[in-house]
Amino acid sequence: MIILVLNSGSSSLKYQLHNQETDQLLATGLVERIAIGGSIFSHKTQNHTEKGEHPFDDHAQAIDYVLKLLTHKDFGVLTSLDEINAVGHRIVHGGETYVGSVLIDEEVIANLEKISYLAPLHNPANIIGINAIRTLLPALPNVAVFDTAFHQTLPEHAYMYALPLSYYRDYGVRRYGFHGTSHLYVAKRAAKLMGKPVGGSNIITMHIGNGASACAIRNGVSVDTSMGLSPLEGLVMGTRSGDVDATVVQLLSQQLGKNSDEVLNILNKESGVLGISEQYSDRRDIEGNLDDPRCALAFDMETYRIKKYVGSYMAVLGRVDAIVFTAGVGENSGPLREKALAGLEGLGIALDTKKNMDTLGKHGETLVSAPESKVKVYVIPTNEELVIIEDTVSVVRGTYKNHMDSDYSFE
Ligand code: ADP
């Protein structure tokens, strides 16, 4: 099957075209600054790169343009759009309605609209992407793969906030968690590397990219995760604060004369290591400038927060077989992993210092713990696209099972 994977952001569109049978990436690309002026695109195939500026007033125009690139007479990878068999959409928020991936129909779109208030920055853009494809290629099946679905196994005591209960009942105020496809994928890979069934493995997964989240996985299912109602909560991230006392919002709102939306924008876009270093959200820059006390503080804060989550999830799980680091920072930064796990020998965690520092640019699955470490520590490159492709194919074929089905195969 030829699958188009779409990730529509508020002003961006990321895409990949895959031949799932041959496991071949046919094309990949990114359109930025949609509907805000100065739109740019970059499109890559195995032997051609096409880049440039092009005005896109909306996502439909951008998708239309991408489809033309895919079938271009000189560098197209398809002779006709009929060769595409299905589209897999990365959807940020599935609320409590979706515990796995689904075929998109009118009812799904109506449900996504209903829960858009839970992810006002993301879900409306996802819906625009779905509608654009449905208009341009009406015969094509569309599948929704949710960032939240993997975390729908959280027990009540882990997902509830200690607020008046009616806010959960009336408005769905609770922890949802994100990066679900990534946590699921690396947990499955780690179990495979350990030679254990993931259904019998306890794993802590740390997805540390620009956004970052931790997940406690018991017997293959998510039992706690650090992101909450939105992706703001939890770890210190590139530009997000992670955990803060909610009173910060009130105090800053008073002092700065800003409303809560504006203050939350500061917490989401101007905080994290960017806020502390006052210059960089890219962790390569942070780690390259540790002689600047602000960068050193940002690094210390980020690694300390990771350590706290590792410790608390060890308490949650009781027995931990493995800790997995993934995503841009998790996969590449030996110094971050070393500092975050330093001093945890008493909890059975010991890194092989040399192996841990040797993963930069290697992009492979690597065991970085020492032989005597009771808890194995892995670096595993995430592959959210693969999950989206596999789910899209199985949903379209009618063979899809989600991780909560009793006969779900973890392989
Ligand atoms: P996103 O959350 O945007 O998908 P990624 O998973 O691609 O992010 O991760 C982006 C982050 O990875 C950036 O902050 C980048 O600096 C960081 N990163 C990439 N390589 C390294 C490295 N060698 N050391 C530290 N951080 C790195």
PDB file of N, CA and C and ligand atoms in Angstrom, residues 209-211 281-284 287 327-329 332-333 360, ligand 1:
ATOM      1  N   GLY A 209      12.468  15.715  23.072  1.00  0.00           N
ATOM      2  CA  GLY A 209      12.767  16.485  21.867  1.00  0.00           C
ATOM      3  C   GLY A 209      12.603  17.942  22.243  1.00  0.00           C
ATOM      4  N   ASN A 210      12.117  18.725  21.304  1.00  0.00           N
ATOM      5  CA  ASN A 210      11.790  20.096  21.657  1.00  0.00           C
ATOM      6  C   ASN A 210      10.704  20.070  22.740  1.00  0.00           C
ATOM      7  N   GLY A 211       9.618  19.326  22.462  1.00  0.00           N
ATOM      8  CA  GLY A 211       8.670  18.972  23.522  1.00  0.00           C
ATOM      9  C   GLY A 211       9.180  17.711  24.196  1.00  0.00           C
ATOM     10  N   SER A 281      16.796  27.550  22.604  1.00  0.00           N
ATOM     11  CA  SER A 281      15.935  26.412  22.926  1.00  0.00           C
ATOM     12  C   SER A 281      16.591  25.127  22.409  1.00  0.00           C
ATOM     13  N   ASP A 282      17.515  25.277  21.470  1.00  0.00           N
ATOM     14  CA  ASP A 282      18.217  24.120  20.914  1.00  0.00           C
ATOM     15  C   ASP A 282      19.245  23.635  21.939  1.00  0.00           C
ATOM     16  N   ARG A 283      19.103  22.357  22.353  1.00  0.00           N
ATOM     17  CA  ARG A 283      19.958  21.855  23.439  1.00  0.00           C
ATOM     18  C   ARG A 283      21.406  21.728  23.008  1.00  0.00           C
ATOM     19  N   ARG A 284      21.661  21.659  21.692  1.00  0.00           N
ATOM     20  CA  ARG A 284      23.071  21.660  21.261  1.00  0.00           C
ATOM     21  C   ARG A 284      23.726  22.978  21.659  1.00  0.00           C
ATOM     22  N   GLU A 287      24.216  22.955  25.500  1.00  0.00           N
ATOM     23  CA  GLU A 287      25.359  22.130  25.919  1.00  0.00           C
ATOM     24  C   GLU A 287      26.688  22.671  25.398  1.00  0.00           C
ATOM     25  N   ALA A 327      13.875  10.547  20.907  1.00  0.00           N
ATOM     26  CA  ALA A 327      13.656  11.886  20.302  1.00  0.00           C
ATOM     27  C   ALA A 327      14.978  12.671  20.266  1.00  0.00           C
ATOM     28  N   GLY A 328      14.945  13.835  19.597  1.00  0.00           N
ATOM     29  CA  GLY A 328      16.164  14.580  19.269  1.00  0.00           C
ATOM     30  C   GLY A 328      17.193  14.664  20.384  1.00  0.00           C
ATOM     31  N   VAL A 329      16.789  15.063  21.565  1.00  0.00           N
ATOM     32  CA  VAL A 329      17.734  15.222  22.671  1.00  0.00           C
ATOM     33  C   VAL A 329      18.023  13.862  23.314  1.00  0.00           C
ATOM     34  N   ASN A 332      20.392  11.803  21.181  1.00  0.00           N
ATOM     35  CA  ASN A 332      21.718  12.331  20.829  1.00  0.00           C
ATOM     36  C   ASN A 332      22.574  12.823  21.987  1.00  0.00           C
ATOM     37  N   SER A 333      21.941  13.181  23.098  1.00  0.00           N
ATOM     38  CA  SER A 333      22.717  13.844  24.134  1.00  0.00           C
ATOM     39  C   SER A 333      23.190  12.902  25.245  1.00  0.00           C
ATOM     40  N   LEU A 360      26.097   9.846  19.641  1.00  0.00           N
ATOM     41  CA  LEU A 360      25.851  11.048  18.833  1.00  0.00           C
ATOM     42  C   LEU A 360      25.955  10.754  17.338  1.00  0.00           C
TER      43      LEU A 360
HETATM   44  P1  ADP B   1      10.438  17.877  18.049  1.00  0.00           P
HETATM   45  O1  ADP B   1       9.915  17.821  19.436  1.00  0.00           O
HETATM   46  O2  ADP B   1      10.384  19.230  17.440  1.00  0.00           O
HETATM   47  O3  ADP B   1       9.964  16.744  17.137  1.00  0.00           O
HETATM   48  P2  ADP B   1      13.048  16.575  17.978  1.00  0.00           P
HETATM   49  O4  ADP B   1      12.702  15.265  18.572  1.00  0.00           O
HETATM   50  O5  ADP B   1      13.455  16.609  16.555  1.00  0.00           O
HETATM   51  O6  ADP B   1      11.954  17.672  18.285  1.00  0.00           O
HETATM   52  O7  ADP B   1      14.238  17.192  18.855  1.00  0.00           O
HETATM   53  C1  ADP B   1      14.667  18.502  18.675  1.00  0.00           C
HETATM   54  C2  ADP B   1      15.703  18.806  19.721  1.00  0.00           C
HETATM   55  O8  ADP B   1      16.768  17.840  19.646  1.00  0.00           O
HETATM   56  C3  ADP B   1      16.327  20.175  19.544  1.00  0.00           C
HETATM   57  O9  ADP B   1      16.259  20.943  20.737  1.00  0.00           O
HETATM   58  C4  ADP B   1      17.771  19.811  19.206  1.00  0.00           C
HETATM   59  O10 ADP B   1      18.678  20.712  19.647  1.00  0.00           O
HETATM   60  C5  ADP B   1      17.965  18.515  19.953  1.00  0.00           C
HETATM   61  N1  ADP B   1      19.179  17.811  19.549  1.00  0.00           N
HETATM   62  C6  ADP B   1      19.503  17.321  18.342  1.00  0.00           C
HETATM   63  N2  ADP B   1      20.767  16.843  18.374  1.00  0.00           N
HETATM   64  C7  ADP B   1      21.261  17.044  19.623  1.00  0.00           C
HETATM   65  C8  ADP B   1      22.517  16.799  20.283  1.00  0.00           C
HETATM   66  N3  ADP B   1      23.511  16.231  19.660  1.00  0.00           N
HETATM   67  N4  ADP B   1      22.645  17.150  21.567  1.00  0.00           N
HETATM   68  C9  ADP B   1      21.633  17.748  22.211  1.00  0.00           C
HETATM   69  N5  ADP B   1      20.442  18.013  21.665  1.00  0.00           N
HETATM   70  C10 ADP B   1      20.248  17.676  20.378  1.00  0.00           C
END
